[in-house]
XYZ file of C-alpha atoms in Angstrom:
653
model
C 11.169 27.622 -8.553
C 11.446 24.256 -7.227
C 8.871 24.617 -4.568
C 6.383 25.891 -7.335
C 7.070 22.871 -9.400
C 6.816 20.623 -6.365
C 3.319 22.163 -5.548
C 2.257 21.751 -9.221
C 3.301 18.152 -9.285
C 1.337 17.602 -5.958
C -1.692 19.355 -7.466
C -1.486 17.181 -10.624
C -1.277 13.966 -8.482
C -4.153 15.085 -6.307
C -6.465 15.848 -9.311
C -5.727 12.630 -10.879
C -6.804 10.669 -8.040
C -9.759 12.925 -6.500
C -11.449 13.683 -9.895
C -12.969 10.117 -9.970
C -14.374 10.088 -6.456
C -18.099 10.223 -6.195
C -19.383 13.053 -3.914
C -21.246 10.676 -1.720
C -18.317 8.320 -0.951
C -16.551 8.766 2.430
C -12.883 7.895 2.492
C -11.863 5.303 4.934
C -8.814 6.123 7.235
C -6.403 3.850 8.821
C -8.419 3.549 11.937
C -11.601 2.724 10.113
C -9.870 0.017 8.289
C -8.480 -1.472 11.592
C -12.094 -1.630 13.139
C -13.254 -3.483 10.022
C -10.432 -5.749 10.195
C -11.097 -6.637 13.721
C -14.556 -7.830 12.870
C -13.681 -9.536 9.629
C -10.031 -10.554 9.403
C -9.901 -14.497 9.335
C -6.364 -14.641 10.746
C -7.313 -12.471 13.763
C -10.623 -14.387 14.301
C -8.929 -17.656 14.113
C -6.320 -16.507 16.711
C -9.299 -15.314 18.976
C -11.181 -18.574 18.666
C -7.960 -20.490 19.176
C -7.498 -18.517 22.540
C -11.077 -19.103 23.497
C -10.650 -22.907 22.895
C -7.258 -23.371 24.481
C -8.076 -21.523 27.770
C -10.603 -24.191 28.424
C -7.714 -26.542 29.482
C -7.679 -25.000 32.962
C -11.271 -26.013 33.678
C -10.513 -29.551 32.267
C -7.486 -29.828 34.475
C -9.174 -28.444 37.605
C -12.084 -30.956 37.009
C -9.544 -33.879 37.806
C -9.092 -32.329 41.217
C -12.654 -32.032 42.051
C -15.178 -34.742 43.054
C -16.749 -36.769 40.372
C -20.455 -37.365 41.189
C -22.367 -40.024 39.114
C -26.080 -41.043 39.515
C -27.251 -44.117 37.644
C -30.867 -45.503 37.260
C -32.242 -48.475 35.534
C -35.325 -50.639 35.021
C -35.239 -54.273 33.994
C -37.911 -56.647 32.911
C -36.617 -60.273 33.732
C -37.954 -63.693 32.698
C -36.670 -66.946 34.043
C -37.393 -70.567 33.284
C -36.076 -73.619 35.358
C -34.580 -75.888 32.959
C -33.211 -78.375 35.550
C -32.606 -78.255 39.306
C -31.285 -80.646 41.925
C -33.798 -79.096 44.432
C -36.897 -81.260 44.181
C -39.149 -78.441 45.427
C -38.040 -76.072 42.461
C -37.684 -78.832 39.899
C -39.619 -76.872 37.309
C -41.316 -73.511 36.727
C -41.072 -69.960 35.295
C -41.534 -66.341 36.435
C -41.304 -62.835 35.263
C -40.713 -59.742 37.254
C -39.286 -56.259 37.144
C -36.090 -54.931 38.577
C -35.704 -51.206 39.505
C -32.232 -50.034 40.517
C -30.487 -46.803 41.138
C -27.023 -45.754 42.349
C -25.231 -42.544 43.447
C -21.501 -42.526 43.607
C -18.915 -39.911 44.486
C -15.307 -40.354 43.595
C -12.629 -37.874 44.972
C -9.061 -38.022 44.159
C -7.041 -38.055 47.394
C -3.592 -38.005 45.743
C -2.491 -37.965 42.155
C 0.821 -36.488 41.291
C -0.032 -36.467 37.629
C -3.347 -34.607 38.158
C -1.718 -31.831 40.224
C 1.107 -31.513 37.528
C -1.712 -31.168 35.008
C -3.313 -28.550 36.717
C -0.110 -26.560 37.080
C 0.458 -27.169 33.436
C -3.015 -25.679 32.561
C -2.293 -22.544 34.484
C 0.877 -21.940 32.256
C -1.201 -22.978 29.200
C -3.670 -20.080 30.023
C -0.783 -17.518 30.237
C 0.684 -18.835 27.058
C -2.557 -18.496 25.083
C -3.253 -15.027 26.450
C 0.124 -13.878 25.325
C -0.497 -15.360 21.917
C -3.752 -13.551 21.672
C -2.018 -10.234 22.607
C 0.402 -11.159 19.888
C -2.473 -11.856 17.269
C -3.944 -8.384 18.325
C -0.686 -6.404 17.731
C 0.039 -8.394 14.590
C -3.460 -7.165 13.254
C -2.314 -3.629 14.104
C 0.836 -4.063 12.000
C -0.701 -5.930 9.205
C -3.428 -3.235 8.813
C -0.824 -0.520 8.821
C 1.389 -2.348 6.539
C -1.480 -3.083 3.857
C -2.662 0.551 4.323
C 0.630 2.145 3.714
C 1.511 -0.418 1.021
C -1.421 0.672 -0.921
C -0.483 4.329 -0.520
C 3.066 3.684 -1.378
C 2.143 1.808 -4.656
C -0.222 4.706 -5.675
C 2.790 7.000 -5.184
C 4.793 4.862 -7.276
C 2.261 4.690 -9.943
C 1.750 8.424 -10.083
C 5.611 8.629 -10.249
C 5.932 6.193 -13.160
C 3.141 7.803 -14.960
C 4.835 11.309 -14.709
C 7.850 9.620 -15.995
C 6.042 7.911 -18.944
C 4.461 11.225 -19.828
C 7.761 13.136 -19.745
C 9.567 10.240 -21.758
C 6.571 10.359 -24.207
C 7.109 14.087 -24.936
C 10.873 13.481 -25.133
C 10.456 10.794 -27.630
C 8.166 12.996 -29.705
C 10.691 15.760 -29.467
C 13.568 13.586 -30.609
C 11.355 12.192 -33.439
C 10.629 15.858 -34.634
C 14.341 16.630 -34.413
C 15.231 13.435 -36.282
C 12.881 14.176 -39.071
C 14.490 17.628 -39.361
C 18.009 16.167 -39.165
C 18.739 17.648 -35.797
C 18.964 14.423 -33.907
C 20.980 11.314 -34.278
C 19.292 7.975 -34.805
C 20.874 6.607 -31.605
C 19.101 9.452 -29.650
C 15.823 8.435 -31.135
C 16.266 4.659 -30.510
C 17.342 5.468 -26.915
C 14.467 7.686 -26.130
C 11.999 5.182 -27.697
C 13.628 2.289 -25.594
C 13.372 4.173 -22.410
C 9.812 5.224 -23.213
C 8.819 1.701 -23.717
C 10.647 0.465 -20.667
C 8.726 3.024 -18.582
C 5.514 1.778 -20.065
C 6.299 -1.728 -18.970
C 7.249 -0.525 -15.340
C 3.757 1.322 -15.468
C 1.998 -1.977 -16.200
C 4.021 -3.755 -13.518
C 3.366 -1.028 -10.882
C -0.243 -0.918 -11.800
C -0.549 -4.548 -11.050
C 1.329 -4.095 -7.817
C -1.090 -1.334 -6.885
C -4.153 -3.600 -7.719
C -2.654 -6.361 -5.504
C -1.954 -3.974 -2.655
C -5.497 -2.707 -2.715
C -6.740 -6.174 -2.734
C -4.563 -6.748 0.422
C -7.015 -4.470 2.077
C -9.902 -6.580 0.951
C -8.088 -9.486 2.437
C -8.011 -8.025 5.904
C -11.632 -6.456 5.751
C -13.762 -8.592 3.456
C -14.669 -5.554 1.439
C -12.764 -3.137 -0.641
C -12.882 0.482 0.575
C -14.010 2.939 -2.022
C -11.386 5.379 -1.240
C -8.477 6.013 1.150
C -7.197 9.144 3.041
C -3.500 9.927 2.040
C -0.739 10.941 4.354
C -0.482 14.546 3.084
C 2.669 16.711 3.086
C 2.920 17.738 6.853
C 4.432 14.408 8.282
C 5.979 15.179 11.611
C 9.184 13.114 12.095
C 9.783 12.372 15.725
C 12.592 10.412 17.106
C 11.926 7.402 19.521
C 11.397 8.253 23.214
C 13.308 7.382 25.150
C 16.267 7.995 22.710
C 18.124 4.778 24.134
C 17.925 1.503 22.426
C 18.784 -0.547 25.348
C 15.688 0.962 27.287
C 13.650 -0.425 24.397
C 15.339 -3.762 24.412
C 14.718 -4.209 28.182
C 11.117 -3.525 27.502
C 10.955 -6.059 24.954
C 12.507 -8.748 27.119
C 9.728 -7.891 29.788
C 6.496 -7.223 27.633
C 7.152 -8.635 24.083
C 4.065 -11.029 23.753
C 5.752 -13.807 21.794
C 8.623 -13.909 24.291
C 6.021 -14.051 27.102
C 4.354 -16.878 25.147
C 7.619 -18.799 24.774
C 8.238 -18.421 28.583
C 4.961 -19.837 29.206
C 5.502 -22.655 26.665
C 8.836 -23.487 28.600
C 6.822 -23.846 31.741
C 4.071 -25.858 30.125
C 6.665 -28.258 28.693
C 8.104 -28.773 32.176
C 4.821 -29.356 33.824
C 4.027 -31.846 30.957
C 7.217 -33.702 31.752
C 6.140 -33.889 35.502
C 2.649 -35.169 34.386
C 4.303 -38.023 32.609
C 6.500 -38.826 35.534
C 3.396 -39.172 37.594
C 2.751 -42.359 35.756
C 5.149 -43.937 37.935
C 3.590 -42.793 41.172
C 0.781 -44.350 43.134
C -2.769 -42.822 43.307
C -5.238 -42.735 46.144
C -9.045 -42.306 45.477
C -12.053 -42.175 47.833
C -15.343 -43.701 46.414
C -18.712 -43.332 48.274
C -21.603 -45.300 46.820
C -25.292 -45.587 47.742
C -27.352 -48.282 45.715
C -30.929 -49.243 45.751
C -32.188 -52.463 44.066
C -35.978 -53.357 44.012
C -36.682 -56.840 42.743
C -40.341 -57.364 41.889
C -40.006 -61.083 42.364
C -37.722 -63.891 41.938
C -37.656 -67.507 40.386
C -38.086 -69.124 43.733
C -40.895 -66.852 44.868
C -41.192 -63.380 46.506
C -39.559 -59.925 45.788
C -37.222 -57.821 47.736
C -35.705 -54.419 48.015
C -32.180 -53.911 49.180
C -30.242 -50.575 49.832
C -26.319 -50.730 50.077
C -23.760 -48.128 51.077
C -20.118 -48.444 50.230
C -17.141 -46.353 51.265
C -14.077 -47.297 49.326
C -10.512 -46.021 49.694
C -8.763 -47.212 46.501
C -4.924 -47.245 46.279
C -3.365 -47.924 42.965
C 0.243 -48.503 42.392
C 1.665 -48.878 38.837
C 4.051 -51.645 38.477
C 4.784 -52.206 34.710
C 3.156 -50.812 31.531
C 5.335 -52.245 28.895
C 7.773 -49.189 29.175
C 5.224 -46.711 27.814
C 5.522 -44.370 30.897
C 9.321 -44.173 30.729
C 9.140 -43.531 27.031
C 6.749 -40.638 27.477
C 8.866 -39.073 30.265
C 11.995 -39.076 27.759
C 9.781 -37.648 25.141
C 8.470 -34.629 27.288
C 12.124 -34.116 28.529
C 13.318 -33.619 25.025
C 10.325 -31.346 24.040
C 11.218 -29.301 27.221
C 14.674 -28.866 25.924
C 13.258 -27.942 22.678
C 11.013 -25.322 24.293
C 14.137 -23.901 25.997
C 15.877 -23.461 22.741
C 12.772 -21.683 21.118
C 12.693 -19.333 24.068
C 16.475 -18.488 23.633
C 15.804 -17.943 19.928
C 12.838 -15.671 20.560
C 14.857 -13.849 23.171
C 17.565 -13.081 20.667
C 15.081 -12.363 17.846
C 13.192 -9.707 20.055
C 16.398 -8.028 20.844
C 17.381 -8.030 17.151
C 14.102 -6.732 15.958
C 13.944 -3.978 18.709
C 17.444 -2.717 17.668
C 16.534 -2.830 13.881
C 13.269 -0.948 14.502
C 15.027 1.638 16.530
C 17.649 2.192 14.001
C 14.886 2.173 11.285
C 13.062 5.127 13.031
C 16.177 7.145 13.560
C 17.572 6.252 10.076
C 14.224 6.913 8.319
C 14.224 10.508 9.673
C 17.546 11.212 8.103
C 16.501 9.230 4.957
C 13.267 11.093 4.462
C 14.938 14.492 4.738
C 17.573 13.575 2.421
C 15.435 12.051 -0.248
C 13.271 15.200 -0.032
C 16.296 17.305 -1.041
C 17.183 14.635 -3.582
C 13.808 14.924 -5.213
C 14.108 18.791 -5.427
C 17.656 18.455 -6.863
C 16.633 15.889 -9.470
C 13.729 17.913 -10.590
C 16.153 20.755 -11.356
C 18.479 18.539 -12.912
C 15.990 17.228 -15.243
C 14.802 20.611 -16.388
C 18.517 21.624 -16.836
C 19.305 18.585 -18.923
C 16.160 19.046 -21.046
C 17.390 22.588 -21.840
C 20.799 21.322 -22.612
C 19.636 18.725 -24.834
C 17.398 21.065 -26.836
C 20.482 23.266 -27.061
C 22.511 20.413 -28.494
C 25.013 20.398 -25.582
C 24.252 16.961 -24.270
C 22.899 13.714 -25.644
C 19.505 12.221 -25.374
C 20.823 9.698 -22.960
C 21.474 12.193 -20.240
C 18.029 13.263 -20.314
C 16.793 9.809 -20.042
C 19.022 8.930 -17.274
C 17.797 12.161 -15.458
C 14.082 11.129 -16.013
C 14.880 7.615 -14.582
C 16.819 9.003 -11.542
C 13.924 11.347 -10.871
C 11.363 8.468 -10.845
C 13.623 6.477 -8.590
C 14.018 9.514 -6.125
C 10.216 10.257 -6.001
C 9.565 6.499 -5.413
C 12.297 6.131 -2.809
C 11.011 9.380 -1.002
C 7.471 7.992 -0.865
C 8.602 4.616 0.409
C 10.747 6.370 3.123
C 7.917 8.305 4.486
C 5.792 5.044 4.836
C 8.899 3.149 6.199
C 9.289 5.886 8.907
C 5.652 5.279 10.004
C 5.916 1.514 9.954
C 9.219 1.459 11.854
C 7.640 3.445 14.749
C 5.044 0.793 14.836
C 7.616 -1.973 14.493
C 9.488 -0.483 17.467
C 6.450 -0.497 19.584
C 5.552 -4.131 18.357
C 9.030 -5.524 19.336
C 8.820 -3.778 22.758
C 5.317 -5.262 23.232
C 3.608 -2.014 23.822
C 1.881 -1.521 20.330
C -1.933 -0.812 20.637
C -4.712 0.949 18.912
C -3.594 4.319 20.483
C -0.791 4.091 18.140
C -2.901 3.683 15.177
C -4.958 6.620 16.326
C -1.713 8.855 16.616
C -0.724 7.943 13.065
C -4.363 8.133 11.880
C -4.119 11.899 12.951
C -1.235 12.265 10.420
C -3.542 11.426 7.579
C -4.328 14.972 6.439
C -4.110 14.244 2.708
C -6.758 14.072 0.213
C -9.142 11.151 -0.591
C -7.950 8.752 -3.239
C -9.913 6.202 -4.991
C -9.130 2.457 -4.805
C -10.631 1.828 -8.276
C -7.428 1.567 -10.402
C -9.609 1.241 -13.664
C -11.381 4.574 -12.838
C -7.925 6.176 -12.063
C -6.444 5.031 -15.201
C -9.451 6.025 -17.247
C -9.195 9.595 -15.592
C -5.573 9.579 -16.441
C -6.184 8.795 -20.181
C -9.097 11.436 -20.279
C -6.628 14.015 -18.762
C -4.192 13.197 -21.498
C -6.826 13.598 -24.277
C -8.180 16.798 -23.077
C -5.204 18.374 -21.877
C -5.510 21.299 -24.270
C -8.859 22.286 -22.899
C -7.846 22.743 -19.221
C -6.871 26.147 -17.723
C -3.486 27.661 -17.593
C -2.971 26.408 -14.073
C -3.565 22.729 -15.006
C -1.382 22.905 -17.895
C 1.298 24.446 -15.751
C 1.041 21.420 -13.663
C 1.107 19.192 -16.683
C 4.352 20.912 -17.749
C 5.979 19.710 -14.557
C 4.736 16.330 -15.005
C 5.651 16.096 -18.743
C 8.755 18.023 -18.521
C 8.215 19.812 -21.911
C 9.238 23.364 -21.864
C 8.965 23.581 -18.175
C 12.141 25.636 -17.980
C 11.393 28.110 -20.886
C 9.239 31.044 -20.379
C 7.452 31.908 -23.748
C 5.459 34.679 -24.828
C 4.260 33.683 -28.365
C 4.058 35.722 -31.507
C 1.013 34.168 -33.171
C 0.308 34.484 -36.984
C -3.269 34.153 -38.172
C -4.392 32.987 -41.574
C -7.745 34.571 -42.801
C -9.769 31.478 -42.383
C -9.029 30.972 -38.648
C -9.328 34.740 -37.934
C -13.002 34.575 -38.874
C -13.854 32.858 -35.724
C -13.059 36.028 -33.634
C -15.120 39.077 -33.436
C -14.207 42.171 -35.366
C -13.835 44.012 -32.129
C -11.223 41.740 -30.906
C -9.158 42.009 -34.242
C -9.606 45.794 -34.515
C -5.881 46.216 -34.101
C -4.961 43.617 -36.298
C -4.563 43.795 -40.027
C -3.392 41.297 -42.715
C 0.093 41.476 -44.063
C 1.373 39.344 -46.979
C 5.149 38.778 -47.166
C 7.508 36.853 -49.448
C 9.226 35.403 -46.486
C 7.810 33.779 -43.299
C 7.242 36.434 -40.695
C 9.503 35.838 -37.583
C 10.683 37.922 -34.533
C 14.297 37.237 -35.578
C 16.429 39.943 -36.898
C 18.176 37.731 -39.354
C 16.760 37.572 -42.926
C 14.209 34.456 -43.549
C 14.587 32.622 -46.797
C 11.101 30.837 -46.525
C 8.227 31.013 -48.953
C 5.273 33.488 -48.508
C 2.795 33.266 -45.679
C -0.232 35.238 -44.720
C -0.031 36.782 -41.430
C -1.548 39.560 -39.079
C 0.427 42.299 -37.558
C -0.667 45.108 -35.337
C -0.141 48.602 -36.584
C 2.399 49.106 -33.899
C 4.308 46.080 -34.841
C 4.144 47.025 -38.592
C 5.961 50.215 -37.726
C 8.964 48.307 -36.689
C 9.274 46.343 -39.993
C 12.315 47.392 -41.877
C 13.418 45.459 -45.009
C 13.856 41.812 -43.929
C 13.931 42.630 -40.326
C 10.855 42.477 -38.148
C 10.215 43.278 -34.434
C 6.932 41.664 -33.661
C 7.054 40.855 -29.924
C 3.929 41.172 -28.032
C 1.374 39.947 -30.604
C 0.086 37.264 -28.524
C -1.260 39.681 -25.924
C -3.683 40.976 -28.451
C -5.452 37.557 -28.803
C -8.253 36.355 -26.520
C -6.534 34.396 -23.681
C -9.028 31.457 -24.050
C -7.831 30.648 -27.480
C -5.722 27.570 -28.368
C -2.912 26.998 -30.704
C -1.030 23.887 -31.752
C 2.745 23.764 -31.150
C 4.326 21.883 -34.105
C 8.060 22.042 -33.348
C 10.771 23.886 -31.256
C 14.544 24.104 -31.529
C 17.535 26.335 -31.648
C 18.064 25.845 -35.312
C 16.010 28.402 -37.217
C 16.778 26.853 -40.583
C 15.639 23.553 -39.296
C 12.192 25.122 -38.400
C 12.007 26.702 -41.814
C 12.764 23.513 -43.665
C 10.025 21.858 -41.482
C 7.547 24.461 -42.730
C 8.441 24.028 -46.402
C 8.527 20.459 -46.278
C 5.023 20.101 -45.008
C 3.410 23.028 -46.802
C 2.487 24.865 -43.511
C 3.248 28.471 -44.734
C -0.354 29.325 -44.594
C -1.163 27.642 -41.410
C 1.774 28.362 -39.023
C 4.614 30.597 -38.135
C 7.334 30.559 -35.624
C 8.705 32.904 -32.994
C 11.673 33.277 -31.014
C 12.019 33.088 -27.242
C 14.717 33.106 -24.783
C 15.668 30.605 -22.162
C 16.718 31.663 -18.535
C 20.258 30.705 -19.791
C 19.994 33.464 -22.456
C 19.823 31.077 -25.410
C 17.396 31.882 -28.191
C 15.031 29.098 -29.415
C 12.427 28.989 -32.068
C 8.929 27.648 -31.682
C 6.515 26.789 -34.499
C 2.749 27.111 -33.853
C -0.390 27.273 -35.867
C -2.845 30.055 -35.892
C -5.227 30.170 -32.904
C -8.625 28.378 -32.609
C -11.473 29.000 -30.354
C -11.875 25.504 -29.010
C -9.569 22.436 -28.608
C -11.988 20.539 -30.940
C -11.337 23.143 -33.690
C -7.524 22.781 -33.181
C -7.789 18.996 -33.345
C -9.967 19.008 -36.368
C -7.194 21.338 -38.168
C -4.592 18.901 -37.006
C -6.330 16.097 -38.469
C -6.104 17.860 -42.012
C -2.322 18.108 -41.668
C 0.234 15.686 -43.044
C 0.607 12.489 -41.016
C 4.233 13.332 -40.274
C 3.128 16.666 -38.759
C 0.652 14.997 -36.418
C 3.427 13.322 -34.603
C 4.431 15.008 -31.434
C 2.122 17.970 -31.569
C 0.816 19.747 -28.580
C -2.383 21.768 -28.161
C -1.537 24.797 -26.006
C -3.684 27.344 -24.225
C -2.899 30.937 -25.492
C -3.033 32.275 -21.823
C -0.410 29.665 -20.734
C 1.919 30.889 -23.621
C 1.189 34.340 -22.518
C 2.148 33.758 -19.040
C 5.435 31.849 -20.056
C 6.829 34.254 -22.962
C 10.398 35.636 -22.500
C 11.330 38.197 -24.946
C 14.887 37.795 -26.212
C 17.319 40.381 -25.011
C 14.721 41.826 -22.572
C 16.135 40.126 -19.512
C 12.550 39.073 -18.377
């Protein structure tokens, strides 16, 4: 029974989400979202470009160790005037001539402690940025998985709260009807109303969370997927391999990318300190220069062309720079100590996260199995408490608490499944081994249905399903029974009473075995006398033979009606006189009758229904003509559903 209800619940949830998907839309699975994120996620792209920029420090540091070659060329037009001269030969005059000059120089650092320290620093920097890029890649895998499963988890929560709202709405309507008939206390009505409104508020909140979760996928990929592939029911729960936490911790200490980045950062800080210490040490440079100067003339007459070759060995000894070098050394030493502390912190963090993820995987397996059993148990408990409430054995609060507990259990079960998958990725992430292959493995687990990411369309479909619930087939209504909780534990075979007007919609052939009977009392299947006013009903010849005085045995009438007909359920309860009072108060003698049915517990209850209609529209039109008080809490039912669910009192079946 519980498995059947669970299946119906899943079918209902699936129909709710898949019915709004266009046939041409292809759902995007986890791997496809990841590929889109690699191309469009700003965080990942920023990390990639930061890596590409940072790795240039190696070439920059190497350049300081290689020769520096420089070529200069110039052309000058020079004009000169003799203003005064002590040389009587050139006492006055002026001239103008060109000067062409070029030079080629090569500078090679022979010794520089700072340059070599900078080169070693650059090599550690390259290791650091490579580790940081790997961390960015693994972080993208985690963020994609978290965003994807968060969206699915919020979807499951929305379906759960929607089922709770539907169930509480039906319960509220039931209590309203019972209150009007004096069968329920005012506190029960207020409690059911308050819980119903609270559930609606949670539905709005969870709907907003679902929208935000779906937008989280857009944040990663730049576009909103039309639909997603769900996890399905066949999730395989696998323990970590190897099943030894210390092995995972050791792997993290060797391969965790952030830990490796911090180790390289420590080496970078040490080389930076050495680089600054190099400011105290001398440098030796070799400079070779070739120069050519061509003067087209001179003030004193005649031009010349001169070539010059210089070889310079330059030794520089820093003596005093105002204390700047010593200050920079102290600064870098403290930064090195800071890097050492950060490495220790990252070391401890990696160990903690690895142990937490390992425990999370092992614990999630137990948690998923336990919550699965919890959901099954709560579903049975809700059914039992609904039955007990309708029998007057418990208060409405107990039913409301059970509905709330069932919602919590369903939400926790859904979250636990996704948490298991995320913990398996977190364990690989902490150990430094997370890769696309892990996403591929989890993606293979996505064997569920395609679900839309359009929350508005999903809600519209939900509302449409509620408005047209009377027109769907018996299987869909059975699934709705599980969702709403109304009569899910009662098997009913209705005895339906037809008035002459509604009977006209059926063919004479279908009604060949049915003839009208007038009675001063309402026709029921109960053996007790009825004190109700007259009603026009139809009874088969076989059933008529069973009538004796005030007693009538009319079980089985519903089977003579077309199974595609519809009736309106107006009330239900264990108090027959309350049903009779309801009929008299609202003048329903010519429109409805009640029958008795037996619960699995053996208790007899009475269900008040209208005569049948050929379509849901006809049923709703008839309801619109009824008193306003009657229209509250009514339920259009398919005759085939009632035929399948009937349980004849005393029959044991």
